[in-house]
PDB file of C-alpha atoms and ligand atoms in Angstrom:
ATOM      1  CA  MET Y   1     -13.313 -14.525 -14.538  1.00  0.00           C
ATOM      2  CA  LYS Y   2     -12.100 -17.641 -12.672  1.00  0.00           C
ATOM      3  CA  LYS Y   3      -8.866 -18.431 -10.818  1.00  0.00           C
ATOM      4  CA  ILE Y   4      -6.657 -20.932 -12.625  1.00  0.00           C
ATOM      5  CA  ASP Y   5      -3.198 -21.312 -11.025  1.00  0.00           C
ATOM      6  CA  LYS Y   6      -1.781 -19.821  -7.859  1.00  0.00           C
ATOM      7  CA  ILE Y   7       1.405 -18.057  -8.961  1.00  0.00           C
ATOM      8  CA  TYR Y   8       2.364 -16.171  -5.821  1.00  0.00           C
ATOM      9  CA  GLU Y   9       1.474 -16.186  -2.146  1.00  0.00           C
ATOM     10  CA  GLY Y  10       2.655 -13.322   0.020  1.00  0.00           C
ATOM     11  CA  LYS Y  11       1.963 -12.274   3.567  1.00  0.00           C
ATOM     12  CA  ALA Y  12      -1.400 -10.665   2.903  1.00  0.00           C
ATOM     13  CA  LYS Y  13      -2.351 -11.614  -0.655  1.00  0.00           C
ATOM     14  CA  ILE Y  14      -2.407 -14.436  -3.200  1.00  0.00           C
ATOM     15  CA  LEU Y  15      -2.180 -13.995  -6.970  1.00  0.00           C
ATOM     16  CA  TYR Y  16      -3.865 -16.316  -9.457  1.00  0.00           C
ATOM     17  CA  THR Y  17      -3.715 -16.513 -13.217  1.00  0.00           C
ATOM     18  CA  THR Y  18      -6.929 -16.251 -15.251  1.00  0.00           C
ATOM     19  CA  GLU Y  19      -7.848 -17.302 -18.790  1.00  0.00           C
ATOM     20  CA  ASP Y  20      -6.627 -13.874 -19.923  1.00  0.00           C
ATOM     21  CA  PRO Y  21      -2.790 -13.803 -19.917  1.00  0.00           C
ATOM     22  CA  ASP Y  22      -2.886 -10.035 -19.257  1.00  0.00           C
ATOM     23  CA  LEU Y  23      -5.043 -10.309 -16.133  1.00  0.00           C
ATOM     24  CA  LEU Y  24      -4.612 -11.790 -12.654  1.00  0.00           C
ATOM     25  CA  ILE Y  25      -6.850 -12.192  -9.640  1.00  0.00           C
ATOM     26  CA  GLN Y  26      -5.544 -10.634  -6.429  1.00  0.00           C
ATOM     27  CA  HIS Y  27      -6.986 -12.352  -3.346  1.00  0.00           C
ATOM     28  CA  PHE Y  28      -6.825 -10.595   0.053  1.00  0.00           C
ATOM     29  CA  LYS Y  29      -6.175 -12.694   3.188  1.00  0.00           C
ATOM     30  CA  ASP Y  30      -6.766 -11.944   6.871  1.00  0.00           C
ATOM     31  CA  ASP Y  31      -3.141 -12.728   7.780  1.00  0.00           C
ATOM     32  CA  ALA Y  32      -1.168  -9.852   9.221  1.00  0.00           C
ATOM     33  CA  THR Y  33       2.556  -9.577   9.802  1.00  0.00           C
ATOM     34  CA  ALA Y  34       4.745  -6.846  11.227  1.00  0.00           C
ATOM     35  CA  PHE Y  35       8.412  -6.193  11.962  1.00  0.00           C
ATOM     36  CA  ASN Y  36       9.565  -8.142   8.907  1.00  0.00           C
ATOM     37  CA  ALA Y  37       7.204 -11.026   9.705  1.00  0.00           C
ATOM     38  CA  GLN Y  38       8.557 -11.557  13.236  1.00  0.00           C
ATOM     39  CA  LYS Y  39       5.066 -10.768  14.511  1.00  0.00           C
ATOM     40  CA  LYS Y  40       2.241 -12.787  12.972  1.00  0.00           C
ATOM     41  CA  GLY Y  41      -1.506 -12.798  13.472  1.00  0.00           C
ATOM     42  CA  THR Y  42      -4.858 -12.466  11.818  1.00  0.00           C
ATOM     43  CA  ILE Y  43      -7.208  -9.539  11.669  1.00  0.00           C
ATOM     44  CA  GLN Y  44     -10.793 -10.771  11.261  1.00  0.00           C
ATOM     45  CA  GLU Y  45     -12.186  -9.898   7.811  1.00  0.00           C
ATOM     46  CA  LYS Y  46      -9.166  -7.732   7.007  1.00  0.00           C
ATOM     47  CA  GLY Y  47      -9.032  -9.264   3.529  1.00  0.00           C
ATOM     48  CA  ILE Y  48     -12.587  -8.203   2.816  1.00  0.00           C
ATOM     49  CA  MET Y  49     -12.021  -4.698   4.157  1.00  0.00           C
ATOM     50  CA  ASN Y  50      -8.681  -4.156   2.370  1.00  0.00           C
ATOM     51  CA  ASN Y  51     -10.086  -5.432  -0.930  1.00  0.00           C
ATOM     52  CA  ARG Y  52     -12.923  -2.888  -0.714  1.00  0.00           C
ATOM     53  CA  ILE Y  53     -10.753  -0.028   0.541  1.00  0.00           C
ATOM     54  CA  SER Y  54      -8.087  -0.638  -2.120  1.00  0.00           C
ATOM     55  CA  ALA Y  55     -10.708  -0.854  -4.863  1.00  0.00           C
ATOM     56  CA  LYS Y  56     -12.234   2.487  -3.804  1.00  0.00           C
ATOM     57  CA  ILE Y  57      -8.834   4.169  -3.665  1.00  0.00           C
ATOM     58  CA  PHE Y  58      -7.687   2.773  -7.018  1.00  0.00           C
ATOM     59  CA  GLU Y  59     -10.981   3.919  -8.580  1.00  0.00           C
ATOM     60  CA  TYR Y  60     -10.521   7.390  -7.109  1.00  0.00           C
ATOM     61  CA  LEU Y  61      -6.901   7.615  -8.279  1.00  0.00           C
ATOM     62  CA  GLY Y  62      -8.048   6.511 -11.745  1.00  0.00           C
ATOM     63  CA  THR Y  63     -10.403   9.499 -11.874  1.00  0.00           C
ATOM     64  CA  GLN Y  64      -7.419  11.707 -11.002  1.00  0.00           C
ATOM     65  CA  GLY Y  65      -5.428  10.437 -13.989  1.00  0.00           C
ATOM     66  CA  ILE Y  66      -3.249   7.872 -12.173  1.00  0.00           C
ATOM     67  CA  SER Y  67      -2.866   4.570 -14.057  1.00  0.00           C
ATOM     68  CA  THR Y  68      -3.322   1.580 -11.770  1.00  0.00           C
ATOM     69  CA  HIS Y  69      -3.452  -2.197 -12.122  1.00  0.00           C
ATOM     70  CA  PHE Y  70      -7.037  -2.275 -10.809  1.00  0.00           C
ATOM     71  CA  VAL Y  71      -9.663  -3.566 -13.241  1.00  0.00           C
ATOM     72  CA  LYS Y  72     -12.669  -4.422 -11.059  1.00  0.00           C
ATOM     73  CA  MET Y  73     -13.838  -6.097  -7.868  1.00  0.00           C
ATOM     74  CA  LEU Y  74     -14.884  -9.697  -8.412  1.00  0.00           C
ATOM     75  CA  SER Y  75     -16.021 -10.710  -4.932  1.00  0.00           C
ATOM     76  CA  ASP Y  76     -15.507  -9.968  -1.226  1.00  0.00           C
ATOM     77  CA  ARG Y  77     -11.830 -10.865  -1.290  1.00  0.00           C
ATOM     78  CA  ASP Y  78     -10.932 -10.881  -4.984  1.00  0.00           C
ATOM     79  CA  MET Y  79     -10.094  -8.114  -7.415  1.00  0.00           C
ATOM     80  CA  LEU Y  80      -9.199  -8.400 -11.074  1.00  0.00           C
ATOM     81  CA  ILE Y  81      -5.900  -6.683 -11.874  1.00  0.00           C
ATOM     82  CA  LYS Y  82      -3.593  -6.159 -14.811  1.00  0.00           C
ATOM     83  CA  LYS Y  83      -0.595  -8.491 -14.779  1.00  0.00           C
ATOM     84  CA  VAL Y  84       2.507  -6.374 -14.242  1.00  0.00           C
ATOM     85  CA  THR Y  85       6.159  -7.036 -13.543  1.00  0.00           C
ATOM     86  CA  ILE Y  86       6.686  -5.525 -10.116  1.00  0.00           C
ATOM     87  CA  VAL Y  87       9.575  -3.071  -9.862  1.00  0.00           C
ATOM     88  CA  PRO Y  88      11.511  -4.406  -6.838  1.00  0.00           C
ATOM     89  CA  ILE Y  89      11.323  -1.113  -4.968  1.00  0.00           C
ATOM     90  CA  GLU Y  90       8.966  -0.106  -2.171  1.00  0.00           C
ATOM     91  CA  VAL Y  91       8.209   3.580  -2.429  1.00  0.00           C
ATOM     92  CA  ILE Y  92       7.351   5.301   0.839  1.00  0.00           C
ATOM     93  CA  VAL Y  93       5.883   8.797   1.042  1.00  0.00           C
ATOM     94  CA  ARG Y  94       5.791  10.601   4.377  1.00  0.00           C
ATOM     95  CA  ASN Y  95       3.950  13.728   5.497  1.00  0.00           C
ATOM     96  CA  ARG Y  96       4.624  13.379   9.238  1.00  0.00           C
ATOM     97  CA  ALA Y  97       7.367  11.384  10.902  1.00  0.00           C
ATOM     98  CA  ALA Y  98       6.375   7.931  12.174  1.00  0.00           C
ATOM     99  CA  GLY Y  99       7.686   4.382  12.348  1.00  0.00           C
ATOM    100  CA  SER Y 100      11.134   3.759  10.939  1.00  0.00           C
ATOM    101  CA  MET Y 101      11.729   7.466  10.277  1.00  0.00           C
ATOM    102  CA  CYS Y 102      11.521   8.189  14.011  1.00  0.00           C
ATOM    103  CA  ARG Y 103      13.862   5.298  14.805  1.00  0.00           C
ATOM    104  CA  MET Y 104      16.318   6.273  12.066  1.00  0.00           C
ATOM    105  CA  LEU Y 105      16.440  10.030  12.624  1.00  0.00           C
ATOM    106  CA  GLY Y 106      15.411  10.425  16.256  1.00  0.00           C
ATOM    107  CA  VAL Y 107      12.426  12.634  15.471  1.00  0.00           C
ATOM    108  CA  THR Y 108       9.233  12.523  17.526  1.00  0.00           C
ATOM    109  CA  GLU Y 109       6.253  10.619  16.180  1.00  0.00           C
ATOM    110  CA  GLY Y 110       3.906  13.064  14.465  1.00  0.00           C
ATOM    111  CA  PHE Y 111       6.593  15.645  13.656  1.00  0.00           C
ATOM    112  CA  GLN Y 112       5.172  17.661  10.751  1.00  0.00           C
ATOM    113  CA  LEU Y 113       7.605  17.438   7.834  1.00  0.00           C
ATOM    114  CA  ALA Y 114       8.195  20.742   6.041  1.00  0.00           C
ATOM    115  CA  SER Y 115       7.765  18.922   2.722  1.00  0.00           C
ATOM    116  CA  PRO Y 116       6.859  15.331   1.781  1.00  0.00           C
ATOM    117  CA  VAL Y 117       9.689  12.801   2.037  1.00  0.00           C
ATOM    118  CA  LEU Y 118      10.098  10.194  -0.680  1.00  0.00           C
ATOM    119  CA  GLU Y 119      11.958   7.048   0.336  1.00  0.00           C
ATOM    120  CA  PHE Y 120      12.946   3.925  -1.592  1.00  0.00           C
ATOM    121  CA  CYS Y 121      13.440   0.486  -0.095  1.00  0.00           C
ATOM    122  CA  TYR Y 122      14.837  -2.569  -1.855  1.00  0.00           C
ATOM    123  CA  LYS Y 123      11.995  -5.113  -1.919  1.00  0.00           C
ATOM    124  CA  ASN Y 124      13.769  -8.030  -0.297  1.00  0.00           C
ATOM    125  CA  ASP Y 125      12.257  -9.729   2.753  1.00  0.00           C
ATOM    126  CA  GLY Y 126      15.457 -11.647   3.507  1.00  0.00           C
ATOM    127  CA  LEU Y 127      17.227  -8.322   3.993  1.00  0.00           C
ATOM    128  CA  GLY Y 128      14.280  -6.611   5.708  1.00  0.00           C
ATOM    129  CA  ASP Y 129      13.582  -4.190   2.826  1.00  0.00           C
ATOM    130  CA  PRO Y 130      16.628  -1.926   3.354  1.00  0.00           C
ATOM    131  CA  VAL Y 131      16.448   1.772   2.512  1.00  0.00           C
ATOM    132  CA  ILE Y 132      18.264   2.602  -0.742  1.00  0.00           C
ATOM    133  CA  ASN Y 133      18.673   5.689  -2.921  1.00  0.00           C
ATOM    134  CA  GLU Y 134      18.640   6.424  -6.660  1.00  0.00           C
ATOM    135  CA  TYR Y 135      22.306   5.452  -6.962  1.00  0.00           C
ATOM    136  CA  HIS Y 136      21.665   1.965  -5.571  1.00  0.00           C
ATOM    137  CA  ILE Y 137      18.694   1.616  -7.921  1.00  0.00           C
ATOM    138  CA  GLN Y 138      20.874   2.501 -10.926  1.00  0.00           C
ATOM    139  CA  ALA Y 139      23.861   0.455  -9.805  1.00  0.00           C
ATOM    140  CA  LEU Y 140      21.794  -2.670  -9.116  1.00  0.00           C
ATOM    141  CA  ASN Y 141      19.672  -2.218 -12.279  1.00  0.00           C
ATOM    142  CA  LEU Y 142      16.465  -2.250 -10.233  1.00  0.00           C
ATOM    143  CA  ALA Y 143      14.877   0.365 -12.506  1.00  0.00           C
ATOM    144  CA  THR Y 144      15.950   2.763 -15.242  1.00  0.00           C
ATOM    145  CA  ASP Y 145      16.530   6.441 -14.597  1.00  0.00           C
ATOM    146  CA  ALA Y 146      13.358   7.271 -16.533  1.00  0.00           C
ATOM    147  CA  GLU Y 147      11.377   4.762 -14.455  1.00  0.00           C
ATOM    148  CA  VAL Y 148      12.663   6.251 -11.182  1.00  0.00           C
ATOM    149  CA  LYS Y 149      11.696   9.740 -12.371  1.00  0.00           C
ATOM    150  CA  GLY Y 150       8.231   8.505 -13.407  1.00  0.00           C
ATOM    151  CA  ILE Y 151       7.719   6.593 -10.163  1.00  0.00           C
ATOM    152  CA  SER Y 152       8.796   9.592  -8.061  1.00  0.00           C
ATOM    153  CA  ARG Y 153       6.508  11.958  -9.934  1.00  0.00           C
ATOM    154  CA  MET Y 154       3.573   9.540  -9.628  1.00  0.00           C
ATOM    155  CA  ALA Y 155       4.204   8.865  -5.923  1.00  0.00           C
ATOM    156  CA  LEU Y 156       4.157  12.579  -5.064  1.00  0.00           C
ATOM    157  CA  ALA Y 157       1.059  13.147  -7.205  1.00  0.00           C
ATOM    158  CA  ILE Y 158      -0.661  10.196  -5.480  1.00  0.00           C
ATOM    159  CA  ASN Y 159       0.262  11.744  -2.122  1.00  0.00           C
ATOM    160  CA  GLY Y 160      -1.476  14.973  -3.119  1.00  0.00           C
ATOM    161  CA  HIS Y 161      -4.608  13.132  -4.251  1.00  0.00           C
ATOM    162  CA  LEU Y 162      -4.759  10.815  -1.233  1.00  0.00           C
ATOM    163  CA  LYS Y 163      -4.153  13.581   1.318  1.00  0.00           C
ATOM    164  CA  LYS Y 164      -7.180  15.416  -0.089  1.00  0.00           C
ATOM    165  CA  PHE Y 165      -9.240  12.219  -0.358  1.00  0.00           C
ATOM    166  CA  PHE Y 166      -8.656  11.243   3.283  1.00  0.00           C
ATOM    167  CA  LEU Y 167      -8.953  14.756   4.684  1.00  0.00           C
ATOM    168  CA  LYS Y 168     -12.529  14.906   3.371  1.00  0.00           C
ATOM    169  CA  LEU Y 169     -13.136  11.802   5.524  1.00  0.00           C
ATOM    170  CA  ASN Y 170     -11.574  13.541   8.531  1.00  0.00           C
ATOM    171  CA  ILE Y 171      -8.470  11.355   8.279  1.00  0.00           C
ATOM    172  CA  GLU Y 172      -4.888  12.581   8.013  1.00  0.00           C
ATOM    173  CA  LEU Y 173      -2.536  10.621   5.753  1.00  0.00           C
ATOM    174  CA  ILE Y 174       0.700  10.320   7.721  1.00  0.00           C
ATOM    175  CA  ASP Y 175       2.681   8.007   5.434  1.00  0.00           C
ATOM    176  CA  PHE Y 176       2.160   5.131   3.017  1.00  0.00           C
ATOM    177  CA  LYS Y 177       3.911   2.564   0.842  1.00  0.00           C
ATOM    178  CA  LEU Y 178       3.435   2.081  -2.892  1.00  0.00           C
ATOM    179  CA  GLU Y 179       4.570  -0.520  -5.387  1.00  0.00           C
ATOM    180  CA  PHE Y 180       4.713   0.003  -9.121  1.00  0.00           C
ATOM    181  CA  GLY Y 181       4.708  -2.413 -12.032  1.00  0.00           C
ATOM    182  CA  ARG Y 182       5.733  -2.483 -15.674  1.00  0.00           C
ATOM    183  CA  TYR Y 183       2.808  -2.993 -18.025  1.00  0.00           C
ATOM    184  CA  HIS Y 184       3.310  -2.944 -21.798  1.00  0.00           C
ATOM    185  CA  GLY Y 185       6.061  -0.340 -21.567  1.00  0.00           C
ATOM    186  CA  ASP Y 186       4.315   1.834 -18.968  1.00  0.00           C
ATOM    187  CA  ILE Y 187       4.745   2.186 -15.232  1.00  0.00           C
ATOM    188  CA  ILE Y 188       1.470   1.762 -13.362  1.00  0.00           C
ATOM    189  CA  LEU Y 189       0.504   1.687  -9.680  1.00  0.00           C
ATOM    190  CA  ALA Y 190       0.146  -1.883  -8.351  1.00  0.00           C
ATOM    191  CA  ASP Y 191      -0.248  -3.867  -5.095  1.00  0.00           C
ATOM    192  CA  GLU Y 192      -2.751  -2.381  -2.600  1.00  0.00           C
ATOM    193  CA  ILE Y 193      -3.503   0.810  -0.702  1.00  0.00           C
ATOM    194  CA  SER Y 194      -5.132   0.036   2.636  1.00  0.00           C
ATOM    195  CA  PRO Y 195      -4.712   0.489   6.398  1.00  0.00           C
ATOM    196  CA  ASP Y 196      -2.019  -2.236   6.074  1.00  0.00           C
ATOM    197  CA  THR Y 197       0.102   0.062   3.916  1.00  0.00           C
ATOM    198  CA  CYS Y 198      -0.819   3.547   5.171  1.00  0.00           C
ATOM    199  CA  ARG Y 199      -0.702   5.344   8.488  1.00  0.00           C
ATOM    200  CA  LEU Y 200      -4.064   7.046   8.954  1.00  0.00           C
ATOM    201  CA  TRP Y 201      -4.817   9.263  11.944  1.00  0.00           C
ATOM    202  CA  GLU Y 202      -8.255  10.603  12.734  1.00  0.00           C
ATOM    203  CA  VAL Y 203      -8.257  14.394  12.618  1.00  0.00           C
ATOM    204  CA  GLY Y 204      -8.831  15.922  16.034  1.00  0.00           C
ATOM    205  CA  THR Y 205      -8.429  12.778  18.151  1.00  0.00           C
ATOM    206  CA  GLY Y 206      -5.195  11.504  16.565  1.00  0.00           C
ATOM    207  CA  ASN Y 207      -6.758   8.033  16.795  1.00  0.00           C
ATOM    208  CA  LYS Y 208      -4.751   5.502  14.757  1.00  0.00           C
ATOM    209  CA  LEU Y 209      -6.882   3.825  12.072  1.00  0.00           C
ATOM    210  CA  ASP Y 210      -4.212   1.525  10.624  1.00  0.00           C
ATOM    211  CA  LYS Y 211      -1.891  -1.431  11.136  1.00  0.00           C
ATOM    212  CA  ASP Y 212      -0.071   0.300  14.001  1.00  0.00           C
ATOM    213  CA  ARG Y 213      -2.980  -0.983  16.153  1.00  0.00           C
ATOM    214  CA  PHE Y 214      -1.732  -4.506  15.341  1.00  0.00           C
ATOM    215  CA  ARG Y 215       1.999  -3.673  15.473  1.00  0.00           C
ATOM    216  CA  ARG Y 216       1.658  -2.111  18.910  1.00  0.00           C
ATOM    217  CA  ASP Y 217      -1.227  -4.158  20.332  1.00  0.00           C
ATOM    218  CA  LEU Y 218      -3.454  -1.103  20.689  1.00  0.00           C
ATOM    219  CA  GLY Y 219      -6.687  -3.122  20.437  1.00  0.00           C
ATOM    220  CA  ASN Y 220      -9.815  -2.441  18.341  1.00  0.00           C
ATOM    221  CA  ILE Y 221      -7.943  -3.388  15.180  1.00  0.00           C
ATOM    222  CA  GLU Y 222     -10.953  -4.705  13.250  1.00  0.00           C
ATOM    223  CA  GLU Y 223     -12.993  -1.669  14.322  1.00  0.00           C
ATOM    224  CA  ALA Y 224     -10.326   0.712  13.003  1.00  0.00           C
ATOM    225  CA  TYR Y 225     -10.224  -0.995   9.566  1.00  0.00           C
ATOM    226  CA  GLN Y 226     -14.036  -1.091   9.548  1.00  0.00           C
ATOM    227  CA  GLU Y 227     -14.130   2.638  10.291  1.00  0.00           C
ATOM    228  CA  VAL Y 228     -11.792   3.399   7.371  1.00  0.00           C
ATOM    229  CA  LEU Y 229     -13.959   1.228   5.095  1.00  0.00           C
ATOM    230  CA  ARG Y 230     -17.116   2.956   6.331  1.00  0.00           C
ATOM    231  CA  ARG Y 231     -15.697   6.419   5.608  1.00  0.00           C
ATOM    232  CA  VAL Y 232     -14.106   5.468   2.267  1.00  0.00           C
ATOM    233  CA  THR Y 233     -17.389   4.017   1.004  1.00  0.00           C
ATOM    234  CA  SER Y 234     -19.644   6.703   2.523  1.00  0.00           C
TER     235      SER Y 234
HETATM  236  N1  UDP M 301       4.928  -0.087   4.906  1.00  0.00           N
HETATM  237  C1  UDP M 301       4.343  -1.145   4.232  1.00  0.00           C
HETATM  238  N2  UDP M 301       5.095  -2.272   3.998  1.00  0.00           N
HETATM  239  C2  UDP M 301       6.378  -2.393   4.387  1.00  0.00           C
HETATM  240  C3  UDP M 301       6.978  -1.312   5.072  1.00  0.00           C
HETATM  241  C4  UDP M 301       6.223  -0.170   5.306  1.00  0.00           C
HETATM  242  O1  UDP M 301       3.179  -1.070   3.829  1.00  0.00           O
HETATM  243  O2  UDP M 301       7.003  -3.444   4.124  1.00  0.00           O
HETATM  244  C5  UDP M 301       4.157   1.142   5.155  1.00  0.00           C
HETATM  245  C6  UDP M 301       3.803   1.306   6.625  1.00  0.00           C
HETATM  246  O3  UDP M 301       2.546   0.742   6.923  1.00  0.00           O
HETATM  247  C7  UDP M 301       3.792   2.809   6.785  1.00  0.00           C
HETATM  248  C8  UDP M 301       4.821   3.296   5.764  1.00  0.00           C
HETATM  249  O4  UDP M 301       4.950   2.248   4.829  1.00  0.00           O
HETATM  250  O5  UDP M 301       2.520   3.316   6.431  1.00  0.00           O
HETATM  251  C9  UDP M 301       6.155   3.629   6.384  1.00  0.00           C
HETATM  252  O6  UDP M 301       6.609   2.526   7.128  1.00  0.00           O
HETATM  253  P1  UDP M 301       7.928   2.607   8.008  1.00  0.00           P
HETATM  254  O7  UDP M 301       9.113   2.753   7.118  1.00  0.00           O
HETATM  255  O8  UDP M 301       7.751   3.643   9.051  1.00  0.00           O
HETATM  256  O9  UDP M 301       8.106   1.181   8.636  1.00  0.00           O
HETATM  257  P2  UDP M 301       7.489   0.508   9.957  1.00  0.00           P
HETATM  258  O10 UDP M 301       7.868   1.324  11.123  1.00  0.00           O
HETATM  259  O11 UDP M 301       6.027   0.493   9.710  1.00  0.00           O
HETATM  260  O12 UDP M 301       8.095  -0.841   9.941  1.00  0.00           O
END
C-alpha cells in the first residue's frame, strides 16, 4: 500500500490517502509539543517507537473485542488504518490525579481516585481543547446521545483492558486520552495510544515513562519511550 496524497498534518502525525478509499496511512513523526503547542521539540525516534507501541496496543485491544482503526504496520513509521470521521471530542480516562486534574481541582499528583474519571474535551486547538460535558456535546451537535453512550462504555472498557495490560509489564496506567471515529455507521477507536497520550508510571519506583519527561524537562525522554516499547513488545 503506497501513500498518495497528504490530507492532514498534525503535531505528531501525518495522514495520507491510499488507492483504497476506505484506508489511510498514518505516519508518526518525532515532533513533540506540549502546553497547547507552546513548547515544541523533537524526541529522537519517537515516531518509530509510538508506531510500534500503538500497533501492539491496538492489536491487544482487538483481541479484547474493541474495534479499532488499526489494520497493520507497514514500516517503521507507517501504519495502515481505516479511514474514519473523527468525533471532535478528546476522551480522557483517569485512574490517579495528574496534570490538568491537579491544576483544576487542587488535588495532589498521584491521588488515587476512588473510581475512574471520564472527561470530555472539545477537540479545538485554537481554544486549547476545553473541558466540556454531555450537555455541551448535545447542544453543539458534536455527537449523538447514542454515540456518547457508546464512546463512554468503550473508554471505560479500554481502561480496564489497558490497566491489566500495563500492570503485567510493571507499569501503572495513570491516565490517557482517546479519540474515536465514525466508520460505516459504527464508532471505533482511532488516533494513537502511546507514551504521548498516556501517563505511565513504573510500579515501585514511580518513574515516569511518558511525555511528562518532555513537558517537565525530566531528561531521559528517549530512554523512557524505549523502555515502554521494550516491555510492550517483550
Ligand atoms: N492528553 C493528550 N492530548 C491532549 C491532552 C491530554 O494525549 O491534547 C493526555 C495526556 O498525555 C494525559 C491525559 O491525556 O495522559 C490527561 O491529560 P491532562 O488533561 O492532565 O492534560 P496535561 O496536563 O497533560 O496538559
